[in-house]
mmCIF file of C-alpha atoms in Angstrom:
data_model
loop_
_atom_site.group_PDB
_atom_site.id
_atom_site.type_symbol
_atom_site.label_atom_id
_atom_site.label_comp_id
_atom_site.label_asym_id
_atom_site.label_seq_id
_atom_site.Cartn_x
_atom_site.Cartn_y
_atom_site.Cartn_z
ATOM 1 C CA MET A 1 -0.081 0.204 0.121
ATOM 2 C CA SER A 2 1.007 3.452 -0.675
ATOM 3 C CA THR A 3 2.419 5.027 2.498
ATOM 4 C CA LEU A 4 0.458 8.190 2.105
ATOM 5 C CA PHE A 5 -2.437 5.867 2.349
ATOM 6 C CA GLU A 6 -1.398 4.105 5.684
ATOM 7 C CA PRO A 7 -3.488 4.901 8.856
ATOM 8 C CA PHE A 8 -2.201 7.284 11.409
ATOM 9 C CA ARG A 9 -2.835 7.204 14.963
ATOM 10 C CA LEU A 10 -2.656 9.537 17.558
ATOM 11 C CA ARG A 11 -3.586 8.613 21.012
ATOM 12 C CA SER A 12 -6.713 6.709 20.735
ATOM 13 C CA LEU A 13 -7.750 8.335 17.449
ATOM 14 C CA THR A 14 -6.766 6.535 14.068
ATOM 15 C CA ILE A 15 -6.784 9.015 11.233
ATOM 16 C CA PRO A 16 -7.496 6.585 7.664
ATOM 17 C CA ASN A 17 -4.716 8.149 5.854
ATOM 18 C CA ARG A 18 -2.124 11.098 5.715
ATOM 19 C CA VAL A 19 -3.842 13.369 3.107
ATOM 20 C CA TRP A 20 -5.545 16.007 5.391
ATOM 21 C CA MET A 21 -7.202 19.182 4.547
ATOM 22 C CA SER A 22 -5.512 22.418 5.733
ATOM 23 C CA PRO A 23 -7.659 24.970 7.321
ATOM 24 C CA MET A 24 -8.238 27.920 4.905
ATOM 25 C CA CYS A 25 -11.109 30.391 5.759
ATOM 26 C CA GLN A 26 -13.992 30.874 3.801
ATOM 27 C CA TYR A 27 -15.480 34.173 5.161
ATOM 28 C CA SER A 28 -18.810 32.850 4.487
ATOM 29 C CA ALA A 29 -20.659 32.922 7.754
ATOM 30 C CA ASP A 30 -23.109 35.837 8.437
ATOM 31 C CA ALA A 31 -21.719 39.157 10.024
ATOM 32 C CA SER A 32 -24.362 40.098 12.007
ATOM 33 C CA GLY A 33 -27.682 38.933 13.716
ATOM 34 C CA PRO A 34 -28.612 35.707 15.589
ATOM 35 C CA ASP A 35 -26.494 33.737 13.306
ATOM 36 C CA ILE A 36 -23.229 35.598 13.756
ATOM 37 C CA GLY A 37 -20.425 33.301 12.955
ATOM 38 C CA VAL A 38 -22.603 30.148 12.487
ATOM 39 C CA PRO A 39 -21.738 27.935 9.860
ATOM 40 C CA GLY A 40 -24.142 27.465 6.973
ATOM 41 C CA ASP A 41 -25.016 25.669 3.888
ATOM 42 C CA TRP A 42 -21.992 26.768 2.013
ATOM 43 C CA HIS A 43 -19.637 25.263 4.784
ATOM 44 C CA PHE A 44 -21.661 22.069 4.829
ATOM 45 C CA ALA A 45 -21.482 21.927 1.156
ATOM 46 C CA HIS A 46 -17.365 22.887 1.053
ATOM 47 C CA TYR A 47 -16.467 20.251 3.889
ATOM 48 C CA GLY A 48 -18.786 17.418 3.109
ATOM 49 C CA ALA A 49 -17.269 17.434 -0.717
ATOM 50 C CA ARG A 50 -13.714 17.082 0.450
ATOM 51 C CA ALA A 51 -14.975 14.199 2.846
ATOM 52 C CA VAL A 52 -16.619 12.265 0.185
ATOM 53 C CA GLY A 53 -13.551 12.936 -1.938
ATOM 54 C CA GLY A 54 -11.643 10.746 0.662
ATOM 55 C CA THR A 55 -9.819 13.302 2.643
ATOM 56 C CA GLY A 56 -8.437 11.418 6.109
ATOM 57 C CA LEU A 57 -8.877 14.703 8.155
ATOM 58 C CA ILE A 58 -10.370 17.948 7.448
ATOM 59 C CA MET A 59 -9.367 20.744 9.754
ATOM 60 C CA VAL A 60 -12.330 23.355 9.584
ATOM 61 C CA GLU A 61 -11.100 26.762 9.081
ATOM 62 C CA ALA A 62 -9.741 29.457 11.872
ATOM 63 C CA THR A 63 -13.068 29.433 13.882
ATOM 64 C CA ALA A 64 -12.867 32.479 16.600
ATOM 65 C CA VAL A 65 -13.174 31.993 20.119
ATOM 66 C CA SER A 66 -14.569 35.397 20.738
ATOM 67 C CA PRO A 67 -16.239 37.925 18.389
ATOM 68 C CA GLU A 68 -13.254 40.192 18.652
ATOM 69 C CA GLY A 69 -11.180 37.027 17.588
ATOM 70 C CA ARG A 70 -12.413 36.828 14.169
ATOM 71 C CA ILE A 71 -10.319 37.817 11.309
ATOM 72 C CA SER A 72 -13.251 39.213 9.436
ATOM 73 C CA PRO A 73 -16.980 39.889 10.109
ATOM 74 C CA GLY A 74 -17.646 36.505 7.818
ATOM 75 C CA ASP A 75 -15.422 34.276 10.075
ATOM 76 C CA LEU A 76 -16.940 31.237 11.927
ATOM 77 C CA GLY A 77 -17.072 31.383 15.587
ATOM 78 C CA ILE A 78 -17.676 28.826 18.693
ATOM 79 C CA TRP A 79 -18.022 30.995 21.449
ATOM 80 C CA ASN A 80 -21.810 30.133 21.842
ATOM 81 C CA ASP A 81 -23.841 27.181 21.772
ATOM 82 C CA ARG A 82 -25.717 28.064 18.441
ATOM 83 C CA GLN A 83 -22.434 27.786 16.712
ATOM 84 C CA SER A 84 -21.593 24.537 18.050
ATOM 85 C CA ALA A 85 -24.948 22.885 17.493
ATOM 86 C CA ALA A 86 -24.605 24.172 13.828
ATOM 87 C CA PHE A 87 -21.279 22.499 13.636
ATOM 88 C CA ARG A 88 -22.727 18.972 14.482
ATOM 89 C CA ARG A 89 -24.592 18.703 11.070
ATOM 90 C CA ILE A 90 -21.088 19.051 9.545
ATOM 91 C CA THR A 91 -18.968 16.617 11.948
ATOM 92 C CA SER A 92 -21.878 14.098 11.600
ATOM 93 C CA PHE A 93 -21.608 14.052 7.933
ATOM 94 C CA LEU A 94 -18.012 14.039 7.850
ATOM 95 C CA LYS A 95 -17.953 10.939 10.179
ATOM 96 C CA GLU A 96 -20.491 9.248 8.020
ATOM 97 C CA GLN A 97 -17.646 9.433 5.274
ATOM 98 C CA GLY A 98 -14.762 7.935 7.249
ATOM 99 C CA THR A 99 -13.293 11.362 7.490
ATOM 100 C CA VAL A 100 -12.135 12.750 11.127
ATOM 101 C CA PRO A 101 -13.247 16.129 11.615
ATOM 102 C CA GLY A 102 -11.034 18.580 13.475
ATOM 103 C CA VAL A 103 -11.319 22.227 14.136
ATOM 104 C CA GLN A 104 -8.754 25.264 14.326
ATOM 105 C CA ILE A 105 -9.549 27.363 17.296
ATOM 106 C CA ALA A 106 -8.321 30.908 16.842
ATOM 107 C CA HIS A 107 -7.917 34.699 17.794
ATOM 108 C CA ALA A 108 -6.638 36.822 15.108
ATOM 109 C CA GLY A 109 -5.406 39.448 17.444
ATOM 110 C CA ARG A 110 -4.019 42.864 15.449
ATOM 111 C CA LYS A 111 -4.872 41.395 12.348
ATOM 112 C CA ALA A 112 -8.782 41.261 13.289
ATOM 113 C CA SER A 113 -11.518 43.328 11.903
ATOM 114 C CA THR A 114 -10.475 43.005 7.839
ATOM 115 C CA ASP A 115 -12.626 42.352 4.981
ATOM 116 C CA ALA A 116 -12.555 39.154 3.086
ATOM 117 C CA PRO A 117 -9.601 38.978 0.624
ATOM 118 C CA TRP A 118 -11.687 38.998 -2.753
ATOM 119 C CA ARG A 119 -13.015 42.388 -1.324
ATOM 120 C CA GLY A 120 -9.390 43.569 -0.708
ATOM 121 C CA GLY A 121 -8.832 42.674 2.832
ATOM 122 C CA ALA A 122 -8.561 46.507 4.355
ATOM 123 C CA PRO A 123 -9.488 46.803 8.126
ATOM 124 C CA VAL A 124 -13.027 47.580 8.060
ATOM 125 C CA ASP A 125 -14.810 49.960 10.678
ATOM 126 C CA HIS A 126 -17.783 49.524 12.915
ATOM 127 C CA ASP A 127 -20.245 50.777 10.365
ATOM 128 C CA ALA A 128 -19.421 47.567 8.400
ATOM 129 C CA HIS A 129 -19.501 45.325 11.233
ATOM 130 C CA GLY A 130 -15.907 46.074 12.372
ATOM 131 C CA TRP A 131 -14.581 46.246 15.889
ATOM 132 C CA GLN A 132 -11.067 47.435 17.725
ATOM 133 C CA PRO A 133 -8.355 44.627 17.323
ATOM 134 C CA VAL A 134 -6.306 43.875 20.376
ATOM 135 C CA GLY A 135 -2.681 42.632 20.567
ATOM 136 C CA PRO A 136 0.479 42.206 22.751
ATOM 137 C CA SER A 137 1.913 45.355 22.050
ATOM 138 C CA PRO A 138 0.375 48.480 20.339
ATOM 139 C CA LEU A 139 1.937 48.009 16.906
ATOM 140 C CA PRO A 140 -0.419 47.860 13.813
ATOM 141 C CA PHE A 141 -0.168 44.859 11.173
ATOM 142 C CA ASP A 142 0.698 47.415 8.496
ATOM 143 C CA GLU A 143 0.265 50.918 6.963
ATOM 144 C CA GLY A 144 -3.557 51.731 7.119
ATOM 145 C CA HIS A 145 -4.193 49.369 10.084
ATOM 146 C CA PRO A 146 -5.380 50.546 13.330
ATOM 147 C CA VAL A 147 -3.061 50.288 16.197
ATOM 148 C CA PRO A 148 -4.525 47.533 18.417
ATOM 149 C CA ASP A 149 -5.194 47.868 21.971
ATOM 150 C CA GLU A 150 -2.413 46.333 24.264
ATOM 151 C CA LEU A 151 -4.030 43.341 26.311
ATOM 152 C CA THR A 152 -3.669 43.674 29.919
ATOM 153 C CA VAL A 153 -3.181 40.355 32.139
ATOM 154 C CA GLU A 154 -6.622 40.348 32.644
ATOM 155 C CA GLY A 155 -7.319 40.437 29.268
ATOM 156 C CA ILE A 156 -4.950 37.689 28.606
ATOM 157 C CA GLN A 157 -6.140 35.352 30.802
ATOM 158 C CA GLN A 158 -9.750 36.087 29.449
ATOM 159 C CA VAL A 159 -8.399 34.893 25.915
ATOM 160 C CA VAL A 160 -6.944 31.791 27.802
ATOM 161 C CA GLN A 161 -10.365 31.070 29.045
ATOM 162 C CA ASP A 162 -12.079 31.852 25.853
ATOM 163 C CA PHE A 163 -9.633 29.128 24.145
ATOM 164 C CA ALA A 164 -10.627 26.544 26.776
ATOM 165 C CA ALA A 165 -14.327 27.304 26.192
ATOM 166 C CA ALA A 166 -14.020 27.141 22.582
ATOM 167 C CA ALA A 167 -12.507 23.558 23.012
ATOM 168 C CA ARG A 168 -15.287 22.417 25.279
ATOM 169 C CA ARG A 169 -17.879 23.284 22.458
ATOM 170 C CA ALA A 170 -15.751 21.572 19.834
ATOM 171 C CA ARG A 171 -15.999 18.502 21.615
ATOM 172 C CA ASP A 172 -19.736 19.146 22.046
ATOM 173 C CA ALA A 173 -19.835 19.920 18.352
ATOM 174 C CA GLY A 174 -18.748 16.346 17.492
ATOM 175 C CA PHE A 175 -14.971 17.614 16.598
ATOM 176 C CA GLU A 176 -12.310 14.942 17.304
ATOM 177 C CA VAL A 177 -9.103 16.815 16.785
ATOM 178 C CA VAL A 178 -8.982 20.437 18.197
ATOM 179 C CA GLU A 179 -5.973 22.663 16.451
ATOM 180 C CA ILE A 180 -4.590 25.791 18.467
ATOM 181 C CA HIS A 181 -3.764 28.496 15.885
ATOM 182 C CA GLY A 182 -0.434 29.881 16.829
ATOM 183 C CA ALA A 183 0.592 30.906 13.295
ATOM 184 C CA HIS A 184 0.465 33.496 10.608
ATOM 185 C CA GLY A 185 0.777 36.717 12.942
ATOM 186 C CA TYR A 186 -2.489 36.194 14.602
ATOM 187 C CA LEU A 187 -2.571 36.534 18.589
ATOM 188 C CA ILE A 188 -0.558 33.786 19.628
ATOM 189 C CA GLY A 189 1.966 34.133 17.016
ATOM 190 C CA GLU A 190 2.167 37.945 17.670
ATOM 191 C CA PHE A 191 2.686 37.167 21.621
ATOM 192 C CA LEU A 192 5.749 34.518 20.243
ATOM 193 C CA SER A 193 7.508 37.082 17.977
ATOM 194 C CA PRO A 194 10.023 39.701 19.256
ATOM 195 C CA HIS A 195 9.079 41.544 16.167
ATOM 196 C CA THR A 196 5.550 41.870 17.349
ATOM 197 C CA ASN A 197 5.662 41.392 21.256
ATOM 198 C CA HIS A 198 7.627 44.531 22.839
ATOM 199 C CA ARG A 199 5.859 43.851 26.529
ATOM 200 C CA THR A 200 8.056 44.321 29.397
ATOM 201 C CA ASP A 201 6.131 42.252 31.789
ATOM 202 C CA ALA A 202 5.942 38.556 32.510
ATOM 203 C CA TYR A 203 4.418 37.915 28.876
ATOM 204 C CA GLY A 204 7.347 39.720 27.019
ATOM 205 C CA GLY A 205 11.073 40.046 26.507
ATOM 206 C CA SER A 206 12.794 36.323 27.139
ATOM 207 C CA PHE A 207 11.947 33.531 25.421
ATOM 208 C CA ALA A 208 10.017 31.821 28.384
ATOM 209 C CA ASN A 209 7.814 34.872 28.531
ATOM 210 C CA ARG A 210 7.063 35.283 24.904
ATOM 211 C CA THR A 211 5.905 31.455 25.026
ATOM 212 C CA ARG A 212 3.971 31.791 28.233
ATOM 213 C CA PHE A 213 0.652 33.074 26.810
ATOM 214 C CA ALA A 214 0.885 30.057 24.079
ATOM 215 C CA LEU A 215 1.533 27.513 26.730
ATOM 216 C CA GLU A 216 -1.182 28.701 29.133
ATOM 217 C CA VAL A 217 -3.619 28.407 26.144
ATOM 218 C CA VAL A 218 -2.429 24.669 25.244
ATOM 219 C CA ASP A 219 -2.573 23.848 29.295
ATOM 220 C CA ALA A 220 -6.188 25.259 29.374
ATOM 221 C CA VAL A 221 -7.286 23.489 26.153
ATOM 222 C CA ARG A 222 -5.527 20.113 27.322
ATOM 223 C CA ALA A 223 -7.204 20.151 30.707
ATOM 224 C CA VAL A 224 -10.845 20.077 28.949
ATOM 225 C CA TRP A 225 -9.986 18.608 25.811
ATOM 226 C CA PRO A 226 -10.594 14.538 26.515
ATOM 227 C CA GLU A 227 -7.523 12.627 27.047
ATOM 228 C CA GLU A 228 -7.874 10.166 24.580
ATOM 229 C CA LEU A 229 -8.108 12.666 21.711
ATOM 230 C CA PRO A 230 -5.165 14.611 20.314
ATOM 231 C CA VAL A 231 -4.330 18.356 20.182
ATOM 232 C CA PHE A 232 -2.622 19.946 17.598
ATOM 233 C CA PHE A 233 -0.876 23.137 17.410
ATOM 234 C CA ARG A 234 -0.265 25.126 14.087
ATOM 235 C CA ILE A 235 3.084 27.458 13.926
ATOM 236 C CA SER A 236 5.024 29.666 11.738
ATOM 237 C CA ALA A 237 8.212 28.278 11.976
ATOM 238 C CA THR A 238 9.830 31.483 10.772
ATOM 239 C CA ASP A 239 8.664 35.035 10.441
ATOM 240 C CA TRP A 240 11.117 35.207 7.262
ATOM 241 C CA LEU A 241 12.808 38.009 8.883
ATOM 242 C CA THR A 242 16.232 36.801 10.383
ATOM 243 C CA GLU A 243 16.243 34.063 7.664
ATOM 244 C CA ASN A 244 17.323 36.789 5.286
ATOM 245 C CA PRO A 245 20.723 37.662 5.741
ATOM 246 C CA ASP A 246 20.683 41.320 5.023
ATOM 247 C CA ASP A 247 17.498 41.903 7.269
ATOM 248 C CA GLU A 248 18.562 42.822 10.717
ATOM 249 C CA ARG A 249 14.865 42.702 12.018
ATOM 250 C CA GLU A 250 14.614 40.575 14.982
ATOM 251 C CA GLY A 251 11.707 37.746 14.599
ATOM 252 C CA TRP A 252 10.771 34.377 15.637
ATOM 253 C CA THR A 253 12.992 31.869 13.827
ATOM 254 C CA ALA A 254 13.402 28.274 13.010
ATOM 255 C CA ASP A 255 15.483 27.699 15.956
ATOM 256 C CA ASP A 256 12.717 29.101 18.210
ATOM 257 C CA THR A 257 10.325 26.673 16.530
ATOM 258 C CA VAL A 258 12.524 23.711 17.358
ATOM 259 C CA ARG A 259 12.799 24.786 21.024
ATOM 260 C CA PHE A 260 9.449 25.591 21.502
ATOM 261 C CA ALA A 261 8.346 22.285 19.825
ATOM 262 C CA ALA A 262 10.026 20.553 22.691
ATOM 263 C CA ASP A 263 7.764 22.727 25.091
ATOM 264 C CA LEU A 264 4.708 21.833 23.284
ATOM 265 C CA LYS A 265 5.385 18.364 23.449
ATOM 266 C CA ALA A 266 5.798 18.319 27.403
ATOM 267 C CA HIS A 267 2.633 20.188 27.635
ATOM 268 C CA GLY A 268 0.683 17.582 25.742
ATOM 269 C CA VAL A 269 0.736 18.793 22.270
ATOM 270 C CA ASP A 270 0.315 15.672 19.712
ATOM 271 C CA LEU A 271 1.248 17.334 16.354
ATOM 272 C CA LEU A 272 2.731 20.446 15.160
ATOM 273 C CA ASP A 273 1.110 21.839 11.931
ATOM 274 C CA VAL A 274 4.115 23.332 10.476
ATOM 275 C CA SER A 275 3.647 26.658 8.496
ATOM 276 C CA THR A 276 5.554 29.976 8.107
ATOM 277 C CA GLY A 277 5.052 33.800 7.738
ATOM 278 C CA GLY A 278 2.002 36.261 8.076
ATOM 279 C CA ASN A 279 3.568 38.183 10.810
ATOM 280 C CA ALA A 280 5.626 40.779 8.805
ATOM 281 C CA PRO A 281 3.873 42.150 5.674
ATOM 282 C CA LYS A 282 7.027 42.921 3.904
ATOM 283 C CA ALA A 283 8.961 39.867 4.739
ATOM 284 C CA ARG A 284 10.812 38.293 1.636
ATOM 285 C CA ILE A 285 9.712 34.874 1.327
ATOM 286 C CA ALA A 286 11.460 32.187 -1.424
ATOM 287 C CA THR A 287 8.237 30.214 -2.130
ATOM 288 C CA GLY A 288 8.080 26.863 -4.396
ATOM 289 C CA PRO A 289 6.955 23.436 -4.427
ATOM 290 C CA GLY A 290 7.354 22.113 -0.813
ATOM 291 C CA TYR A 291 9.262 24.895 0.171
ATOM 292 C CA GLN A 292 8.025 24.756 3.974
ATOM 293 C CA VAL A 293 8.636 21.041 4.406
ATOM 294 C CA PRO A 294 12.152 21.560 5.562
ATOM 295 C CA PHE A 295 11.032 23.098 8.635
ATOM 296 C CA ALA A 296 8.510 20.414 9.417
ATOM 297 C CA GLU A 297 11.430 17.717 8.952
ATOM 298 C CA ARG A 298 13.793 19.325 11.254
ATOM 299 C CA VAL A 299 10.962 19.519 14.107
ATOM 300 C CA ARG A 300 10.318 15.759 13.541
ATOM 301 C CA ALA A 301 13.963 14.945 13.483
ATOM 302 C CA GLU A 302 15.297 16.838 16.501
ATOM 303 C CA VAL A 303 12.197 16.819 18.654
ATOM 304 C CA GLY A 304 10.420 13.390 17.828
ATOM 305 C CA LEU A 305 7.071 15.102 17.894
ATOM 306 C CA PRO A 306 4.766 14.280 14.935
ATOM 307 C CA VAL A 307 4.378 16.986 12.206
ATOM 308 C CA GLY A 308 2.232 17.670 9.499
ATOM 309 C CA ALA A 309 3.750 19.539 6.440
ATOM 310 C CA VAL A 310 2.106 22.368 4.316
ATOM 311 C CA GLY A 311 3.166 24.686 1.479
ATOM 312 C CA GLU A 312 2.728 24.183 -2.340
ATOM 313 C CA ILE A 313 1.967 20.543 -1.948
ATOM 314 C CA SER A 314 -0.158 19.587 -4.974
ATOM 315 C CA GLU A 315 0.832 16.131 -6.327
ATOM 316 C CA ALA A 316 0.239 12.677 -5.346
ATOM 317 C CA ARG A 317 3.774 11.574 -5.808
ATOM 318 C CA GLN A 318 5.374 14.827 -4.077
ATOM 319 C CA SER A 319 2.895 13.881 -1.138
ATOM 320 C CA GLU A 320 4.145 10.558 -1.011
ATOM 321 C CA LYS A 321 7.518 11.205 -1.042
ATOM 322 C CA ILE A 322 7.108 13.711 1.894
ATOM 323 C CA ILE A 323 5.656 10.850 4.154
ATOM 324 C CA GLU A 324 8.131 8.083 2.768
ATOM 325 C CA ASN A 325 11.130 10.395 3.431
ATOM 326 C CA ARG A 326 10.141 10.665 6.970
ATOM 327 C CA GLN A 327 10.017 14.594 6.128
ATOM 328 C CA ALA A 328 6.292 14.515 8.034
ATOM 329 C CA ASP A 329 3.606 12.218 9.112
ATOM 330 C CA ALA A 330 0.987 14.036 7.012
ATOM 331 C CA VAL A 331 0.624 16.522 4.278
ATOM 332 C CA LEU A 332 -2.009 19.151 5.017
ATOM 333 C CA ILE A 333 -3.381 20.345 1.343
ATOM 334 C CA GLY A 334 -4.714 23.830 0.666
ATOM 335 C CA ARG A 335 -5.148 25.128 -2.554
ATOM 336 C CA GLU A 336 -4.913 21.958 -4.478
ATOM 337 C CA LEU A 337 -8.186 20.747 -2.570
ATOM 338 C CA LEU A 338 -10.049 23.785 -3.201
ATOM 339 C CA ARG A 339 -9.111 22.995 -6.891
ATOM 340 C CA ASP A 340 -10.133 19.259 -6.741
ATOM 341 C CA PRO A 341 -12.175 18.332 -3.830
ATOM 342 C CA TYR A 342 -11.141 14.583 -4.626
ATOM 343 C CA PHE A 343 -7.712 14.897 -4.532
ATOM 344 C CA ALA A 344 -7.296 11.932 -1.861
ATOM 345 C CA ARG A 345 -9.295 9.573 -4.135
ATOM 346 C CA HIS A 346 -7.321 10.516 -7.466
ATOM 347 C CA ALA A 347 -4.073 10.433 -5.620
ATOM 348 C CA ALA A 348 -5.257 6.854 -4.369
ATOM 349 C CA ARG A 349 -5.978 5.519 -7.989
ATOM 350 C CA GLU A 350 -2.740 6.940 -8.890
ATOM 351 C CA LEU A 351 -0.596 5.391 -5.851
ATOM 352 C CA GLY A 352 -2.225 2.402 -5.556
ATOM 353 C CA GLY A 353 -3.945 3.474 -2.072
ATOM 354 C CA GLU A 354 -7.629 3.089 -0.948
ATOM 355 C CA VAL A 355 -9.874 5.431 0.650
ATOM 356 C CA ALA A 356 -13.619 4.735 1.418
ATOM 357 C CA ALA A 357 -16.007 5.465 -1.121
ATOM 358 C CA PRO A 358 -19.716 6.210 -0.626
ATOM 359 C CA ALA A 359 -21.804 3.410 -1.508
ATOM 360 C CA GLN A 360 -23.894 5.727 -3.941
ATOM 361 C CA TYR A 361 -20.086 5.728 -5.761
ATOM 362 C CA HIS A 362 -19.359 2.128 -5.745
ATOM 363 C CA ARG A 363 -20.268 2.025 -9.443
ATOM 364 C CA ALA A 364 -17.321 4.146 -10.093
ATOM 365 C CA THR A 365 -14.846 2.505 -8.008
#
């Protein structure tokens, strides 16, 4: 059998194959009214199609732990019971197709209150259902973006509680994996990086202080999440600042990621979902097929923590090679699954693997 289609076990959960769907925001929930942040028909059809397509694990897009934690007014949320109840329709369908449902819980921090990307992604004001962003320090993301309010210690602790409450609701909603979003310049990543964290209290300065908030979130989520089910953490392995030899700006680095991965493992994280960038808008990033895979490979080799690899992974044999070479334990496919919801099924046919097929489709197997 193709290594890409071997099952993968984390705690008591067995994921049927190594083709997983990366979390990708759809910006398609109601922005106001009683259904704010509630998944609807678009989300059911979107995720359901990839489950029918044989994807082993589907990680639902960044889902906000509080209203101000959304990236855009159209983001999904899981801060109330109405939202979690609506997710049950999706998680039940995914499980019926043999897919493991996961959800990424998130807080956008200083990058919050922006429009959908197809409308330009600029900050939105209160008249367009916007709000005031928060962050570790009063540093705007980019020109034209608002200065975020600096979180107080009490505010930080409230966000920690919000993550824990979101994890509880995620389990009630039927999710079997919860992923903490610490990547792409959103709130947790902002605390990690000295580029965005200029605090002088217990949450800023030293490596231990800058990682304190993230580990408090992990501990709070792990405490309420079932012991038998895995917790993932998504990280940007580098800000792509000090990786550029002529760039003197200080940022989060690959070395920091390896060091932090060991802490995450000790605190009960079961897999590191390794991405990069997003925290510095003018960072220079050399992209290409599989360009982020080496960051995942290094964590796996040096820390012994299972990893997922992302970044311009779009072909079946490319995906299988990543698993065969032990660069990662799974591949998280993004844009290719937007282009082809049946990527896993097509890859299985190409590589000689197997995926579950709905009875209605058996005549085509």
